[in-house]
Tab-separated table of C-alpha atoms in Angstrom:
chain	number	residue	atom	x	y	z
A	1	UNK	CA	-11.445	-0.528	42.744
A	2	UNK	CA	-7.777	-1.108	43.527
A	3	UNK	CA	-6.735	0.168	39.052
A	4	UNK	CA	-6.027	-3.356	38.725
A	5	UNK	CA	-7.695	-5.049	35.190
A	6	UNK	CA	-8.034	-8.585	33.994
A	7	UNK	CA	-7.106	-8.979	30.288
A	8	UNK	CA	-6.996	-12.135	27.600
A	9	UNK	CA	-5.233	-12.403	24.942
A	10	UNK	CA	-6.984	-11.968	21.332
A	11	UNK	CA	-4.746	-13.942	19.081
A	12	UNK	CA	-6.525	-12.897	16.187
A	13	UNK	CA	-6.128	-9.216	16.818
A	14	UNK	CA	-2.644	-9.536	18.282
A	15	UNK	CA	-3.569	-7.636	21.705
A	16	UNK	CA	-5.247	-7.837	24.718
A	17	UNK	CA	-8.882	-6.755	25.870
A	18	UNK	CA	-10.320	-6.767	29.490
A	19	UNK	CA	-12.752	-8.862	30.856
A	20	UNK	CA	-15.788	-6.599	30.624
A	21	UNK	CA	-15.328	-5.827	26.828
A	22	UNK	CA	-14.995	-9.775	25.662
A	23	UNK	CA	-18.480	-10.179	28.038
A	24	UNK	CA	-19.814	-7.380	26.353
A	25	UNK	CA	-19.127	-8.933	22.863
A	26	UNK	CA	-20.071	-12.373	23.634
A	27	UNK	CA	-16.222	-13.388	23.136
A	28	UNK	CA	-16.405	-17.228	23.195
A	29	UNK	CA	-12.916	-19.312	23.690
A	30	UNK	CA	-13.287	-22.656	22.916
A	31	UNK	CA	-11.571	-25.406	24.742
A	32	UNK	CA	-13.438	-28.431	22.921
A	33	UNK	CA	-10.567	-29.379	21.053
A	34	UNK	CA	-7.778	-30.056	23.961
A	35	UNK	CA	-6.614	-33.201	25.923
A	36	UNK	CA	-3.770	-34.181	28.300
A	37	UNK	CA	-1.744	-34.383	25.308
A	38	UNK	CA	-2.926	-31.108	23.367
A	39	UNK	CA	-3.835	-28.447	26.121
A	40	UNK	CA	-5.350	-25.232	25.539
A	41	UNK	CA	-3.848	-22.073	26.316
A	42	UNK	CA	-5.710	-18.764	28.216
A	43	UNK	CA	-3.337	-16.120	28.607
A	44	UNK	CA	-3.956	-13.781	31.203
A	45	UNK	CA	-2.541	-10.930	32.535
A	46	UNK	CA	-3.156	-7.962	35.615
A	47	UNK	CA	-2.482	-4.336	34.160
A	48	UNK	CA	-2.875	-1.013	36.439
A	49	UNK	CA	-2.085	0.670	33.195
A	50	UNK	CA	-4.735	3.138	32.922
A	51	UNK	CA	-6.623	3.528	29.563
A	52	UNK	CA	-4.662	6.542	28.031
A	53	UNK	CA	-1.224	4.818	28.940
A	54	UNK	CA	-0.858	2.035	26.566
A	55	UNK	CA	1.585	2.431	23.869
A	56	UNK	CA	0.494	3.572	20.675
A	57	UNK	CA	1.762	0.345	18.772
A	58	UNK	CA	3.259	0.495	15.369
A	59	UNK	CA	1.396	1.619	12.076
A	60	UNK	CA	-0.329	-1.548	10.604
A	61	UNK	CA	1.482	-0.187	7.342
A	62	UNK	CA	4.930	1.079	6.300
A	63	UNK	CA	5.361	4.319	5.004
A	64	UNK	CA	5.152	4.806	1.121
A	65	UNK	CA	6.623	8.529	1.240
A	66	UNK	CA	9.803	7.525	-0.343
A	67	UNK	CA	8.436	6.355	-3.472
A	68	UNK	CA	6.473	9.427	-4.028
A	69	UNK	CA	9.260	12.127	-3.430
A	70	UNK	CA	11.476	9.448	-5.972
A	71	UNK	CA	8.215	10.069	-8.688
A	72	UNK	CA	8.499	13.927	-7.658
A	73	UNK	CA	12.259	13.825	-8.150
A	74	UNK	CA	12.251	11.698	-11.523
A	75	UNK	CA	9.060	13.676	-12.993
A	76	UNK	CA	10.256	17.124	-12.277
A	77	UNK	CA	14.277	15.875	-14.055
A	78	UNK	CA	12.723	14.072	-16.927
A	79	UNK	CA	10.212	17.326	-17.520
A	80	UNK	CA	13.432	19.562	-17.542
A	81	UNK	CA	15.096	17.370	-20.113
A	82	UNK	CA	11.655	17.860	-22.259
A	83	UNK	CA	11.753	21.467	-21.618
A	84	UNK	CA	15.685	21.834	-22.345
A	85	UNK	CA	14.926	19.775	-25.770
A	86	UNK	CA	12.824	23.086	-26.862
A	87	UNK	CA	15.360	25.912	-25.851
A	88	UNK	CA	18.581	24.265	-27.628
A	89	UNK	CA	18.596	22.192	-30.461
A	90	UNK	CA	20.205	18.153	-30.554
A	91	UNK	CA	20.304	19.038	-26.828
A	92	UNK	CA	17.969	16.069	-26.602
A	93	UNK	CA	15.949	14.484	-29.005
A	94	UNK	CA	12.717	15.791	-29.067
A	95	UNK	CA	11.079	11.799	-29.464
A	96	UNK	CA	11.911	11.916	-25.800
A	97	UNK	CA	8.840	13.879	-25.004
A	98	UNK	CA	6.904	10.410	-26.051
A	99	UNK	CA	8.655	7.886	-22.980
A	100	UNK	CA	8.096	11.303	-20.969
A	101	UNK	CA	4.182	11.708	-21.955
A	102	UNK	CA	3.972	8.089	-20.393
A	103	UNK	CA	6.001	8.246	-17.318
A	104	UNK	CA	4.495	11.562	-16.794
A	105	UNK	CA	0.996	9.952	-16.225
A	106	UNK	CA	2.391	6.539	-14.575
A	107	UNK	CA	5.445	7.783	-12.062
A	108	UNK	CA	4.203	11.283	-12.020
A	109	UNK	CA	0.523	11.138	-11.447
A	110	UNK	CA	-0.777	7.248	-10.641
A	111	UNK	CA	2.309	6.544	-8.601
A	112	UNK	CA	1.896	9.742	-5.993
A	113	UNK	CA	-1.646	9.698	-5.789
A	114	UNK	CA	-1.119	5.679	-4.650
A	115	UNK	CA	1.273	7.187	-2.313
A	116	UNK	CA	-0.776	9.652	-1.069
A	117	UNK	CA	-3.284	6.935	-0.114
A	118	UNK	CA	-1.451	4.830	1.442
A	119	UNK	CA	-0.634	7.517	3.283
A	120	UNK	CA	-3.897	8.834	4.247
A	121	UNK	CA	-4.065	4.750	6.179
A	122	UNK	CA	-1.020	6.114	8.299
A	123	UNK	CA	-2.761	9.107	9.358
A	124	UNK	CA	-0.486	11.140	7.818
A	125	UNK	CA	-2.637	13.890	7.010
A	126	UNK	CA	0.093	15.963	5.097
A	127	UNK	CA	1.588	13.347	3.194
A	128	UNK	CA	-1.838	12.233	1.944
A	129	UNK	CA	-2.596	16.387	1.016
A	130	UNK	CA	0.413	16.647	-0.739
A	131	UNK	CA	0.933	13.220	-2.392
A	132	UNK	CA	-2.591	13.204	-3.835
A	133	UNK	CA	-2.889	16.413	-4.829
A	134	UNK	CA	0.760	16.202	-6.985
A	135	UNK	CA	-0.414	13.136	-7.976
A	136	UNK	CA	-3.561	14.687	-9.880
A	137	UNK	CA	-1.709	17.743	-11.172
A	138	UNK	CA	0.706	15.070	-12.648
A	139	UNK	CA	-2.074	13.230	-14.087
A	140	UNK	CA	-3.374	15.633	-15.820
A	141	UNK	CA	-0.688	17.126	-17.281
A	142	UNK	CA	0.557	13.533	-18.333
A	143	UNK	CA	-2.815	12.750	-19.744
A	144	UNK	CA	-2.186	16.457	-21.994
A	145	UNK	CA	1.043	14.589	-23.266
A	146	UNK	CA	-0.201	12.051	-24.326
A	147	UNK	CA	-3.596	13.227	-26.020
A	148	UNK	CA	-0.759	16.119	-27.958
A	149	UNK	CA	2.568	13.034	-28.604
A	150	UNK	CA	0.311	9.968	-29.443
A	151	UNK	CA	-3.014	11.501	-30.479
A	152	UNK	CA	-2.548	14.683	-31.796
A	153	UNK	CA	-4.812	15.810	-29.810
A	154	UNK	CA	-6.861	18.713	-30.612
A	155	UNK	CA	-6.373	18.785	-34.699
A	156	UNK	CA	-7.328	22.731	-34.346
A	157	UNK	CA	-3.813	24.494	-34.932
A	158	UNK	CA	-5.017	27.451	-32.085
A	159	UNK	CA	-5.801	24.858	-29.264
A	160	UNK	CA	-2.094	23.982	-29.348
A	161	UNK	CA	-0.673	27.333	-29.347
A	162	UNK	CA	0.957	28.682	-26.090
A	163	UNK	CA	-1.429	29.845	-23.154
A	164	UNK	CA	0.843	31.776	-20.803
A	165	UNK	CA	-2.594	33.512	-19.166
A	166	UNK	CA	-4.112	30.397	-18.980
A	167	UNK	CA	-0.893	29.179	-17.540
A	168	UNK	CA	-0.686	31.611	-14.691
A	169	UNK	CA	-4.308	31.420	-13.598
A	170	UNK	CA	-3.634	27.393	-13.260
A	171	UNK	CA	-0.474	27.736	-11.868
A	172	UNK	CA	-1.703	30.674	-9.384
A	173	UNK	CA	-3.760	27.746	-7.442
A	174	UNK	CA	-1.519	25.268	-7.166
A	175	UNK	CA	1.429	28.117	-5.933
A	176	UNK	CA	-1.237	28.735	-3.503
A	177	UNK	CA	-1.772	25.276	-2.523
A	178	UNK	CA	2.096	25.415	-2.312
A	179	UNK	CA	2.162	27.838	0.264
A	180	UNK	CA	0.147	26.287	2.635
A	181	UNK	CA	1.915	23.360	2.676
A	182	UNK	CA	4.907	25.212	2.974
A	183	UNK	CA	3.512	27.070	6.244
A	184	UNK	CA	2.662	23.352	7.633
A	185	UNK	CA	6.618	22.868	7.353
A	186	UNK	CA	7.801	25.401	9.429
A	187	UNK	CA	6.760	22.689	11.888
A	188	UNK	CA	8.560	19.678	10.346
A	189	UNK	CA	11.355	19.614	9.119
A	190	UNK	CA	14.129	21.845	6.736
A	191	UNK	CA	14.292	19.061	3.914
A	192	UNK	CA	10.272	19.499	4.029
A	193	UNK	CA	10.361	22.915	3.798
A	194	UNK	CA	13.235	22.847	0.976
A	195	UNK	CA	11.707	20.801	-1.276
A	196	UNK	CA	8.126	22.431	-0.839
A	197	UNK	CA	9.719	26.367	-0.731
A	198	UNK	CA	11.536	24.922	-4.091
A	199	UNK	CA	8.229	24.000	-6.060
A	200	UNK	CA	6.985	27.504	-5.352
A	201	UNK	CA	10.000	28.859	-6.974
A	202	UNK	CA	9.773	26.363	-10.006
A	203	UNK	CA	6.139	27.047	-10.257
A	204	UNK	CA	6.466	30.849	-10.198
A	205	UNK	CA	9.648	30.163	-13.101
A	206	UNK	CA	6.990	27.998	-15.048
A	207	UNK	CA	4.542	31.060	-14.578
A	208	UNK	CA	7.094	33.185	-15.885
A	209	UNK	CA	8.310	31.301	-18.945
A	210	UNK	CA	5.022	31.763	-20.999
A	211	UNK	CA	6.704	34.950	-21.739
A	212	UNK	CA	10.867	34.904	-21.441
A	213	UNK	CA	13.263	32.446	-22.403
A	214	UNK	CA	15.304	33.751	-19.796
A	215	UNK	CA	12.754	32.651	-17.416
A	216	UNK	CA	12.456	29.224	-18.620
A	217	UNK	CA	16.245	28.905	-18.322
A	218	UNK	CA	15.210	29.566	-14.531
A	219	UNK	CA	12.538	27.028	-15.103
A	220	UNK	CA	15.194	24.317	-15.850
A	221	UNK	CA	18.027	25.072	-13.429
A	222	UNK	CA	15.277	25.269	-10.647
A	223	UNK	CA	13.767	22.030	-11.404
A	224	UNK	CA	17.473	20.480	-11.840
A	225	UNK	CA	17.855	21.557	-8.553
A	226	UNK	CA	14.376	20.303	-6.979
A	227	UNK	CA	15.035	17.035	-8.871
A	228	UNK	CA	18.221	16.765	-6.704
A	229	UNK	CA	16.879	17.584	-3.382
A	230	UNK	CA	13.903	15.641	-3.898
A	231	UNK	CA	15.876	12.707	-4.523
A	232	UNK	CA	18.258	13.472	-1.106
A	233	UNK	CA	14.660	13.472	0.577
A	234	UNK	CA	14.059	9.983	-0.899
A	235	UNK	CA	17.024	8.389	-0.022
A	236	UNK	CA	17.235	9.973	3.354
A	237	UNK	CA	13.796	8.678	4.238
A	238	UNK	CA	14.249	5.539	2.968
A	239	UNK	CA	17.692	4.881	4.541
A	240	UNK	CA	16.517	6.255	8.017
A	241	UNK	CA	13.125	4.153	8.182
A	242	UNK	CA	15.858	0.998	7.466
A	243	UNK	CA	17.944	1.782	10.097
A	244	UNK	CA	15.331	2.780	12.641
A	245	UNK	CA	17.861	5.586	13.082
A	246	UNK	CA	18.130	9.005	11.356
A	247	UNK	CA	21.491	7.961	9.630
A	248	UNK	CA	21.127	10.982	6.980
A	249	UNK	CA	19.884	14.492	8.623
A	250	UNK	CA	16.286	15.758	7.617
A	251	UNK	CA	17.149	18.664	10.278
A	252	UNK	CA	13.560	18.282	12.270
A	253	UNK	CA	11.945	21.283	13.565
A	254	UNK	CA	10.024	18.841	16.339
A	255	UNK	CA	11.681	15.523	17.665
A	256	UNK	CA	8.425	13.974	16.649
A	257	UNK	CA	8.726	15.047	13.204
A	258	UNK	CA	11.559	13.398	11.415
A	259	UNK	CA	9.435	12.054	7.750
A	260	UNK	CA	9.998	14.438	5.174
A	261	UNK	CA	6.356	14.075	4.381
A	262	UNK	CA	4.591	13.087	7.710
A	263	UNK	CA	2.244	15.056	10.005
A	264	UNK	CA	-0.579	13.118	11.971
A	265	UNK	CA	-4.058	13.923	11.894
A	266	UNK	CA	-6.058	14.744	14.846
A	267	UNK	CA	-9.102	12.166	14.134
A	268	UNK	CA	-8.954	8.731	15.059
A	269	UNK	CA	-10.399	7.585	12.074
A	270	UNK	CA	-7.121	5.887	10.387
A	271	UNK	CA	-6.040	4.897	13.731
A	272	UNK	CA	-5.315	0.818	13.083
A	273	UNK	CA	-8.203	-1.127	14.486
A	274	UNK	CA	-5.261	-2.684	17.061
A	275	UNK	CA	-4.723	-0.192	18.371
A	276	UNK	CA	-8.127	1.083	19.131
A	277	UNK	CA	-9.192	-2.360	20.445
A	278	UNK	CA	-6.665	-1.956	23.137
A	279	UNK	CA	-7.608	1.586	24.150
A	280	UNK	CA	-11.447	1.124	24.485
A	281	UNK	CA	-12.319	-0.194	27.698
A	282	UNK	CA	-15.002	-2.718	28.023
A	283	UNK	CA	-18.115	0.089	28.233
A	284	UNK	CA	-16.836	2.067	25.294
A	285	UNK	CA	-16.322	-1.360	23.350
A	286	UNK	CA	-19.532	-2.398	23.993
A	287	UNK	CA	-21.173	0.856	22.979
A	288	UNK	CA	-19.276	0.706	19.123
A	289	UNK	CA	-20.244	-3.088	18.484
C-alpha cells in the first residue's frame, strides 16, 4: 500500500523479481547445503520503483551492423572492379570475376543476411529489413556467378546474353525497397541516409547501363563512391560502440539514434528475457508461466 516491493535476487537470470511472482512460480531457494562455515546467501532488497521505471538493461547481444555495412562496402568495390574489367581492357584481369563469384555469395549475401539476424535479436527492426534483404539480393546474384564462372551455367548461348528489360523490372523493386528505407532515415541519421540515398543512385546507374556505356561509367564511379562511404559507416560504428562515445560523427537526426543501421521495433517480442523478467510484476508473471 505504501509503493514499497520486496525483491530476491535470481542469480541465474541476473535480476531481481518480487515476492508475489517467485510465489506464483513456485521459486524454491534451497538452503540444505550451508553450515556455520559455508552460509547461504538471500539477497533482498525494498524498491518504490514503479513497474515502468526500471532501466531498460543492456541488449543480451552486441551489435553485428558493422560487419554487414564492411560486406556492403567490400561487395559493392570488388563488383566495380568486375564491372571496370569489361569496359577497359588489362584494366583487371577478367579471372578476377571467379574470387568475386565466391565472395559475392559468402561476404555479400551469407554474411549480411547473418547480420541481419542477429539483428532482428536486438530489435532492430531496420537493420534486420535492410541487412536481410541485401543479404538475399547478394545471394542471388552471387549464386548467378558462380552457376556462369564455374559452371557455365546455362550452355544455351541466348540465356547468357544481356537482359537490360529484365534488368530494370528487377532492379525497379529493389529501388523501391530502397526508397522506403531511405524515408525511415530521415529519422536517423545523415550517414544512414547517405549510404541508402547512394544505392538508389547506383541502382538507377545499374538500370541504366543495360543500354550506355556512359551510364555504366556512372555505375562504377557511384559504387566507388558507396564503397567508400559504406566503409566510413563501418568504421565509425565500430569505433563509436568501442568507445561508448560517438568518437567519429554519424550526424543523428534523433539523440536516440546514433547506429547507422538501428531503429527499434515497437513489439516486445525480441525484448531479452532479462529484461522482461524484471518488468512483469508478480500477477502478469504468473499469468505467462
Amino acid at each position: 500500500d505504501d509503493g514499497i516491493t520486496a525483491q530476491l535476487r535470481l542469480e541465474e537470470f541476473e535480476c531481481y523479481m518480487g515476492l508475489d511472482a517467485l510465489e506464483s512460480s513456485a521459486k524454491i531457494f534451497d538452503f540444505k547445503d550451508t553450515s556455520l562455515s559455508k552460509p547461504g546467501r538471500l539477497d533482498v532488497r525494498l524498491t518504490t520503483a514503479g513497474v515502468d521505471e526500471v532501466d531498460k538493461p543492456s541488449a543480451s547481444s552486441c551489435t553485428m551492423a558493422p560487419v554487414g555495412l564492411f560486406a556492403l562496402s567490400m561487395t559493392v568495390g570488388l563488383e566495380a572492379a568486375v564491372t571496370l574489367s569489361k569496359l577497359v581492357d588489362n584494366s583487371v584481369e577478367p579471372a578476377f570475376a571467379v574470387p568475386f563469384a565466391v565472395y559475392g555469395f559468402w561476404v555479400g549475401g551469407f554474411l549480411q543476411l547473418l547480420v541481419g539476424i542477429f539483428e532482428a535479436t536486438r530489435n532492430n527492426i531496420y537493420g534486420a529489413t535492410a541487412f536481410t534483404a541485401f543479404g538475399c539480393f547478394w545471394l542471388a546474384n552471387g549464386l548467378q556467378f558462380i552457376l556462369t564462372t564455374y559452371l557455365n551455367v546455362p550452355e544455351v548461348p541466348e540465356l547468357r546474353e544481356k537482359t537490360p528489360w529484365g534488368t530494370l523490372i528487377k532492379d525497379a523493386y529493389i529501388t523501391l525497397f530502397i526508397l522506403v528505407l531511405f524515408y525511415q532515415t530521415l529519422r536517423m541519421n545523415r550517414v544512414g541516409q547517405l549510404i541508402i540515398g547512394w544505392i538508389a543512385v547506383w541502382l538507377v546507374m545499374t538500370i541504366c547501363a543495360g543500354w550506355s556505356d556512359g551510364f555504366t561509367w556512372a555505375k562504377i564511379i557511384s559504387a566507388i563512391f558507396l564503397s567508400m562511404v559504406s566503409f566510413y559507416g563501418f568504421t565509425a560504428e565500430l569505433t563509436n560502440e568501442i568507445r561508448h562515445k560517438e568518437v567519429m560523427c554519424m550526424w543523428p537526426v534523433q539523440k536516440e539514434t546514433e547506429e547507422v543501421f538501428g531503429a527499434a521495433g515497437k513489439g516486445k517480442a525480441l525484448q531479452p528475457t532479462l529484461y522482461n523478467l524484471r518488468k512483469l510484476t508478480g500477477k502478469a508473471y504468473a499469468e505467462d508461466i
